[in-house]
CSV table of C-alpha atoms in Angstrom, one decimal:
chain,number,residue,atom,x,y,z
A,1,UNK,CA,110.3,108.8,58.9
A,2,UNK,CA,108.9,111.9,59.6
A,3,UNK,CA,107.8,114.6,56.6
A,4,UNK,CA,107.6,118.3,56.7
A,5,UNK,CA,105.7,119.6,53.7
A,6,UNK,CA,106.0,123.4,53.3
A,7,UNK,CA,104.1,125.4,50.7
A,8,UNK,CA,104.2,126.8,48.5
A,9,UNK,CA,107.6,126.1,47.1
A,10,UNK,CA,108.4,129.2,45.7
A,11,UNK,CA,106.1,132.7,45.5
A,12,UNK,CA,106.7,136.2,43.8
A,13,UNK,CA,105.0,138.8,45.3
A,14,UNK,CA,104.7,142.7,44.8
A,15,UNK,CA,106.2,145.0,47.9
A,16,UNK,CA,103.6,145.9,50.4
A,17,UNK,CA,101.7,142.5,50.0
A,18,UNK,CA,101.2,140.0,52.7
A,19,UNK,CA,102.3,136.0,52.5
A,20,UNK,CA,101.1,133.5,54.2
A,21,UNK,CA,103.0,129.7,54.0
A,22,UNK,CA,102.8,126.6,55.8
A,23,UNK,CA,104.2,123.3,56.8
A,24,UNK,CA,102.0,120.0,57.3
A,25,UNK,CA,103.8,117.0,59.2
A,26,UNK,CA,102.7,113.2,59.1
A,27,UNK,CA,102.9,113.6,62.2
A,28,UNK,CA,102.7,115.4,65.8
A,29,UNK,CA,105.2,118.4,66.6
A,30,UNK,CA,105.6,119.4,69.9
A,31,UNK,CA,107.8,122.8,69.1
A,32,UNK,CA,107.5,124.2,65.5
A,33,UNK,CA,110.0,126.9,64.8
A,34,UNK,CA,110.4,128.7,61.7
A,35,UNK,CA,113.8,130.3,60.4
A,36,UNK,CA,114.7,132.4,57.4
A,37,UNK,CA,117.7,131.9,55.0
A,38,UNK,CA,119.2,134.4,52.9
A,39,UNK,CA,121.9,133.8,50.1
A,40,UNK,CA,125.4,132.6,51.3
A,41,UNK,CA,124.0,132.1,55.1
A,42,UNK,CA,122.8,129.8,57.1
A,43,UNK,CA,119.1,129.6,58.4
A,44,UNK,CA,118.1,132.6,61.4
A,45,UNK,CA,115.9,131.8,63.4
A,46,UNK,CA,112.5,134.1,63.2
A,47,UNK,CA,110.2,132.8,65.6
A,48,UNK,CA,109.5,129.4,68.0
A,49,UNK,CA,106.0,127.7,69.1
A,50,UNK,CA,105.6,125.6,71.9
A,51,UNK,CA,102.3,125.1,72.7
A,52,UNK,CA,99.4,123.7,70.6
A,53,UNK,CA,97.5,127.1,69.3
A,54,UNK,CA,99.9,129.5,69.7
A,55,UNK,CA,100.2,132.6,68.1
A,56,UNK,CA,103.1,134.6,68.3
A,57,UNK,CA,104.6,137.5,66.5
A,58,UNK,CA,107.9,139.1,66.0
A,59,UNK,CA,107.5,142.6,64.0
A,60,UNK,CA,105.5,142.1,60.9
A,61,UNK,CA,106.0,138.1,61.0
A,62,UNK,CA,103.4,136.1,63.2
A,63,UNK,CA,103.5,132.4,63.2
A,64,UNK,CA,100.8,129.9,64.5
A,65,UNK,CA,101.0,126.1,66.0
A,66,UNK,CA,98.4,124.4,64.6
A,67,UNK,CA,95.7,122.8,67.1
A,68,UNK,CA,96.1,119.3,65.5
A,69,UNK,CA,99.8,119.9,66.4
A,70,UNK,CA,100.6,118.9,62.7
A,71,UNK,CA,100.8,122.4,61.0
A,72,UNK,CA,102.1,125.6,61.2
A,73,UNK,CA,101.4,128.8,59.3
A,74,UNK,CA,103.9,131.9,59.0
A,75,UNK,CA,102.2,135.0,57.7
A,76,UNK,CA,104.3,138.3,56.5
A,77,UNK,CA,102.6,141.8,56.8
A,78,UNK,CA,103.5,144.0,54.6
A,79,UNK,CA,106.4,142.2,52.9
A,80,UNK,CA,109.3,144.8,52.2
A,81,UNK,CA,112.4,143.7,49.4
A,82,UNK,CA,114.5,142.6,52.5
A,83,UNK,CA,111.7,139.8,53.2
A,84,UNK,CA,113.8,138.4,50.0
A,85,UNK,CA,115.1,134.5,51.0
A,86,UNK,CA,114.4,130.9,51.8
A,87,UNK,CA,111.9,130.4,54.8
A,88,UNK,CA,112.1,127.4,56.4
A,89,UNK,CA,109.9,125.5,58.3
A,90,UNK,CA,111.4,123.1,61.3
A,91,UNK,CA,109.7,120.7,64.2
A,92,UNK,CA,110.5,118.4,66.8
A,93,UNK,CA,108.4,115.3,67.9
A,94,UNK,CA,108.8,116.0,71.9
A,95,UNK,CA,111.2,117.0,75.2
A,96,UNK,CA,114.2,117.1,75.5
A,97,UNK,CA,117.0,116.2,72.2
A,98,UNK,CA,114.9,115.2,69.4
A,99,UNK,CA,116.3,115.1,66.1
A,100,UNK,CA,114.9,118.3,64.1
A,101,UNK,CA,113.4,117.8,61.1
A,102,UNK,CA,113.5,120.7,58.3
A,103,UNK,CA,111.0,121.5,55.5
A,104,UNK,CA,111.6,121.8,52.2
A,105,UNK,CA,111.6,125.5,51.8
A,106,UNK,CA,109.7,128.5,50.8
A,107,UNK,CA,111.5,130.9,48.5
A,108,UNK,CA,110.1,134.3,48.4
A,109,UNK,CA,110.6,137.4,45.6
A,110,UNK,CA,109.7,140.5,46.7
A,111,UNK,CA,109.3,142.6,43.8
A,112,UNK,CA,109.9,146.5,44.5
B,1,UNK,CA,128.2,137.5,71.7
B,2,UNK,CA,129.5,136.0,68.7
B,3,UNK,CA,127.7,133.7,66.7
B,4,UNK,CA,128.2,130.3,65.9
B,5,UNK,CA,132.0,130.8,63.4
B,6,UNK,CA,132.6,128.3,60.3
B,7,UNK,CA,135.8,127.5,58.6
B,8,UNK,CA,136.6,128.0,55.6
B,9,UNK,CA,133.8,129.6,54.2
B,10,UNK,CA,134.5,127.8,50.7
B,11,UNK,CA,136.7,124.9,50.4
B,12,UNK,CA,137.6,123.8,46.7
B,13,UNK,CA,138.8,120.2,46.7
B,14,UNK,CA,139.8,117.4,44.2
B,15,UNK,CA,138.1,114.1,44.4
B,16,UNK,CA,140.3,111.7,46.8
B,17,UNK,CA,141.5,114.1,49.0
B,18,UNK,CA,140.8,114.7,52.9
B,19,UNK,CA,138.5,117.9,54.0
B,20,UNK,CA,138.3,119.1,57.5
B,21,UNK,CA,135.5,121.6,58.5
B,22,UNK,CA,135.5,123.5,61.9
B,23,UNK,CA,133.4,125.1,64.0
B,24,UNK,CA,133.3,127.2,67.2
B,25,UNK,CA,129.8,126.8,68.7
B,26,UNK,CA,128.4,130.0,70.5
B,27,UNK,CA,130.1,129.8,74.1
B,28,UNK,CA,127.8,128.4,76.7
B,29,UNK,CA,126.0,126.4,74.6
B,30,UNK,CA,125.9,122.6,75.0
B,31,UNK,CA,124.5,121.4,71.5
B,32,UNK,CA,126.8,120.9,68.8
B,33,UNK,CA,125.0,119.9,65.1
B,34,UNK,CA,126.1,119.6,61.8
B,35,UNK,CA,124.2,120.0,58.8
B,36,UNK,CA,124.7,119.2,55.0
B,37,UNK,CA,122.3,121.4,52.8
B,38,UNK,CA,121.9,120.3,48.9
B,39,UNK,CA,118.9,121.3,46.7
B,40,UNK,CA,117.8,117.8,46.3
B,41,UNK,CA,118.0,116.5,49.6
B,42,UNK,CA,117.2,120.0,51.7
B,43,UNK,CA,118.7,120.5,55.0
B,44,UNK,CA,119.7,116.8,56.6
B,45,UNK,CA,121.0,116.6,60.0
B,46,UNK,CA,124.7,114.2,60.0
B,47,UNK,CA,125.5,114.4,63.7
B,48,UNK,CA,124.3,116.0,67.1
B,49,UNK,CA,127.1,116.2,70.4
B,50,UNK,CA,125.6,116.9,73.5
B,51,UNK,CA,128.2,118.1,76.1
B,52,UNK,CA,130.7,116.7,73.9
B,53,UNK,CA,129.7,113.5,73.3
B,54,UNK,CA,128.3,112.4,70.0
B,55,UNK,CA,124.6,111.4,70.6
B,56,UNK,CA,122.9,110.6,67.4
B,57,UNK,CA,125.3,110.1,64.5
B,58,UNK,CA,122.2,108.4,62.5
B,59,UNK,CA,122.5,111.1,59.4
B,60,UNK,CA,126.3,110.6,58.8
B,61,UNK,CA,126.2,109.4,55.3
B,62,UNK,CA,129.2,106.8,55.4
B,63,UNK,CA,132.4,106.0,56.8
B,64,UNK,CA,134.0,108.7,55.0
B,65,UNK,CA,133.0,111.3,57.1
B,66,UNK,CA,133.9,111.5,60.7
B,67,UNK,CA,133.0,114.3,63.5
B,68,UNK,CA,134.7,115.1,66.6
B,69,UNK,CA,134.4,117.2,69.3
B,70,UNK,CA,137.5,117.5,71.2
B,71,UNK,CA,136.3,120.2,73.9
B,72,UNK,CA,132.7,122.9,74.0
B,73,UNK,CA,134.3,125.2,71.6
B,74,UNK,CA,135.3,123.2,68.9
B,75,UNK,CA,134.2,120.7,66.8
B,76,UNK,CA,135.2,119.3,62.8
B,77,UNK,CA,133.5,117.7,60.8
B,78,UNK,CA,136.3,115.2,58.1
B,79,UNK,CA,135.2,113.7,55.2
B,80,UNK,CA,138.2,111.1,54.0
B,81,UNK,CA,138.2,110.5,51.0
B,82,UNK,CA,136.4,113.0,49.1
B,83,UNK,CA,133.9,112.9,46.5
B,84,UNK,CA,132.0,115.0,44.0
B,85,UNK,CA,129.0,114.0,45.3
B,86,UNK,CA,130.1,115.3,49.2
B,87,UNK,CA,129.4,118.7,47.2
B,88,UNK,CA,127.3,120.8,49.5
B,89,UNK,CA,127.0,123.6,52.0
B,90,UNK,CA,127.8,122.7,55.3
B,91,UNK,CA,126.3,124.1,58.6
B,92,UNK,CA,127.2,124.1,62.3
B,93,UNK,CA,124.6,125.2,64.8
B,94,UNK,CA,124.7,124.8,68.5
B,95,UNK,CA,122.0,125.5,71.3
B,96,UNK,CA,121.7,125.3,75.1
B,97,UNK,CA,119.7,122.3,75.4
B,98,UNK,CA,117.3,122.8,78.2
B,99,UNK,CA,113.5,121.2,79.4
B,100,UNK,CA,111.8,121.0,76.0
B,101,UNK,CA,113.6,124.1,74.1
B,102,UNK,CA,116.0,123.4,72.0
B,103,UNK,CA,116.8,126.4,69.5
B,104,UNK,CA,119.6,126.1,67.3
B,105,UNK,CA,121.3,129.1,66.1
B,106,UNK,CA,123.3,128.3,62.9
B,107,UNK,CA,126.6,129.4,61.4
B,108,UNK,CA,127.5,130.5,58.2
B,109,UNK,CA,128.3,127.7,56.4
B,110,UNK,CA,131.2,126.3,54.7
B,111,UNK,CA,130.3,125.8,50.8
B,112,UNK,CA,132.3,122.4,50.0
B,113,UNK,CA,133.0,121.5,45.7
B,114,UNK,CA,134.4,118.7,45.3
B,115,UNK,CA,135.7,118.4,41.8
C-alpha cells in the first residue's frame, strides 16, 4: 500500500526560528493537506494543496505540492511556543472518496 | 457551527466488556470517518460512511468492532469484546464530500484503556 514518509520525526527548535518538514509518498497525491495536532485533540486542519506546484500560505505557515506530485513541504516562519504539537502530513491518490493516508508525524518543541 | 462532538472523552474499560463510542458529525456534512490513533501504528483509518452508508470498511481491524450510522448526525463506533490491545485514541471526522475536495475536520477524540 501506499507510504507517507514525514521528516523529521521529531525537532527542537529555539522561538523565533523557522521549520521546514516534509512528506515523500511511493507514490502520486493528487491533494496533499497538512494538519496540526496538539495534546488531548484531534488533528486541525492547517492548510490543503490541490494542484501540482502549489504554494499556499495561511499566516506564518506556507505549504507546497511538490511537482513530481510525490512530496510536500510545510515551512513555519517564525515559530512562536504555541507552534508546540504533532504536524501531520496527509494525501489522497485522486477524485472523488479516496481513502486518506496519514504520515507518521512531526513533533515540534518550541523552546521560549 | 459546532465542530465535529466525541463521546466520552475517556472511557476506562475491563477486558471482555462492550464499548460504544459516538459521534455527531458537523451538520451538513456527508462524510463520516473513524480513526484509531496509537504510537506504533499512527493514525489508521477503520471505516468511511458516505450519506450513511458504510463505503470502505477495509481498516476495521476484526469482527469485534462494528460501526453504524443510523441517521447524518450520528454514528458509533462498538467494539464487542474488548481488549487491551483495542487501547487507543479514537477519532471521528466528517467532511462534505464534493468534486475532488474532501477535507476532513476531526473531533476530539475519545481516549479508550482497556485494562
Amino acid at each position: 500500500g501506499q507510504q507517507l514518509n514525514q521528516s523529521p520525526q521529531s525537532m527542537f527548535i529555539q522561538e523565533g526560528e523557522d521549520v521546514s518538514m516534509n512528506c515523500t509518498s511511493s507514490s502520486i497525491f493528487n491533494t496533499w493537506l497538512w494538519y496540526k495536532q496538539d495534546p488531548g485533540e484531534g488533528p486541525v486542519l492547517l492548510i490543503a494543496l490541490y494542484k501540482a506546484g502549489e504554494l499556499t500560505s495561511n499566516g506564518r505557515l506556507t505549504a507546497q505540492f511538490g511537482i513530481t506530485r510525490k512530496d510536500s513541504f510545510l515551512n513555519i516562519s517564525a515559530s512562536i511556543p504555541s507552534d508546540v504539537g504533532i504536524y501531520f502530513c496527509a494525501g489522497q491518490p485522486s477524485g472523488g472518496y479516496q481513502k486518506v493516508t496519514f504520515g507518521t508525524g512531526t513533533k515540534l518543541q518550541v523552546i521560549p | 457551527d459546532a465542530g465535529v462532538i466525541q463521546s466520552p472523552r475517556h472511557e476506562v474499560t475491563e477486558m471482555g466488556q462492550e464499548v460504544t463510542l459516538r459521534c455527531k458529525p458537523i451538520s451538513g456534512h456527508n462524510s463520516l470517518f473513524w480513526y484509531r490513533q496509537t504510537m506504533m501504528r499512527g493514525l489508521e483509518l477503520l471505516i468511511y460512511f458516505n450519506n450513511n452508508v458504510p463505503i470502505d470498511d477495509s481498516g476495521m481491524p476484526e469482527d469485534r468492532f462494528s460501526a453504524k450510522m443510523p441517521n447524518a448526525s450520528f454514528s458509533t463506533l462498538k467494539i464487542q469484546p474488548s481488549e487491551p490491545r483495542d487501547s487507543a485514541v479514537y477519532f471521528c471526522a466528517s467532511s462534505w464530500l464534493a468534486g475532488n475536495t474532501d477535507t476532513q475536520y476531526f473531533g476530539p477524540g475519545t481516549r479508550l484503556t482497556v485494562l
